[in-house]
Coordinates of C-alpha atoms in Angstrom, one line a residue:
R24 CA -17.4 -46.3 -110.4
L25 CA -18.8 -43.3 -108.5
T26 CA -22.3 -44.2 -109.5
R27 CA -21.8 -47.6 -107.8
L28 CA -19.9 -46.2 -104.8
V29 CA -22.5 -43.5 -103.9
P30 CA -25.6 -45.7 -103.4
R31 CA -23.9 -48.9 -102.4
G32 CA -20.4 -48.3 -101.1
R33 CA -19.5 -49.0 -97.5
I34 CA -17.3 -45.9 -97.5
T35 CA -20.3 -43.7 -98.4
G36 CA -22.6 -45.3 -95.9
P37 CA -22.3 -42.5 -93.3
L38 CA -23.1 -39.9 -96.0
R39 CA -26.2 -41.9 -97.1
A40 CA -27.4 -42.1 -93.5
K41 CA -27.1 -38.3 -93.1
A42 CA -28.9 -37.9 -96.5
A43 CA -31.7 -40.1 -95.1
D44 CA -32.3 -37.6 -92.4
G45 CA -32.5 -34.7 -94.9
P46 CA -35.0 -33.9 -97.7
E47 CA -36.7 -36.9 -99.3
W48 CA -35.3 -36.1 -102.7
L49 CA -31.7 -36.2 -101.3
A50 CA -32.3 -39.5 -99.6
Y51 CA -33.7 -40.9 -102.9
L52 CA -30.7 -39.7 -104.9
S53 CA -28.3 -41.2 -102.4
R54 CA -29.8 -44.6 -102.8
C55 CA -30.4 -44.7 -106.6
A56 CA -27.5 -45.1 -109.0
W57 CA -29.5 -44.2 -112.1
C58 CA -31.0 -41.1 -110.4
S59 CA -27.7 -39.8 -109.0
S60 CA -25.6 -40.5 -112.1
P61 CA -26.4 -37.2 -114.0
Y62 CA -25.4 -35.2 -110.9
I63 CA -22.3 -37.2 -110.4
A64 CA -21.4 -36.7 -114.1
V65 CA -21.8 -32.9 -113.7
G66 CA -19.4 -33.0 -110.7
V67 CA -16.9 -35.0 -112.7
V68 CA -17.0 -32.6 -115.6
L69 CA -16.6 -29.6 -113.3
A70 CA -13.7 -31.3 -111.5
R71 CA -12.0 -32.2 -114.7
R72 CA -12.4 -28.6 -116.0
F73 CA -11.5 -26.6 -112.9
V74 CA -9.1 -28.8 -110.9
P75 CA -7.6 -31.3 -113.4
R76 CA -4.4 -31.8 -111.4
I77 CA -6.4 -33.0 -108.4
W78 CA -9.0 -34.9 -110.5
Q79 CA -6.6 -36.9 -112.6
P80 CA -5.2 -39.1 -109.9
V81 CA -8.6 -39.5 -108.4
A82 CA -10.0 -40.6 -111.8
E83 CA -7.1 -43.1 -112.2
V84 CA -7.8 -44.7 -108.8
L85 CA -11.5 -45.0 -109.6
A86 CA -10.8 -46.5 -113.0
F87 CA -8.4 -49.1 -111.6
S88 CA -10.9 -49.9 -108.9
A89 CA -13.7 -50.4 -111.5
V90 CA -11.5 -52.7 -113.5
A91 CA -10.6 -54.7 -110.4
G92 CA -14.3 -55.0 -109.6
L93 CA -15.1 -56.2 -113.1
I94 CA -12.3 -58.8 -113.0
T95 CA -13.5 -60.0 -109.6
E96 CA -17.1 -60.4 -110.8
A97 CA -15.9 -62.2 -113.9
L98 CA -13.9 -64.7 -111.9
D99 CA -16.7 -65.3 -109.4
A100 CA -19.2 -66.1 -112.2

């Protein structure tokens, strides 16, 4: 879910706009799901390891959000 949210989500739009003003590599990572996914994965692993009590509810919300998105896409098809 995070790899879809970062480059395309409305909620992350302001962060992408700020990244566009920064270094070229950061602007590129903020727009490309495939390119940003390894870095997002590292962040997820670190969050799970070092702050599991905080990460667990966040992970659950993201998982339910992804499932809801998949159901919506399937019903629209």
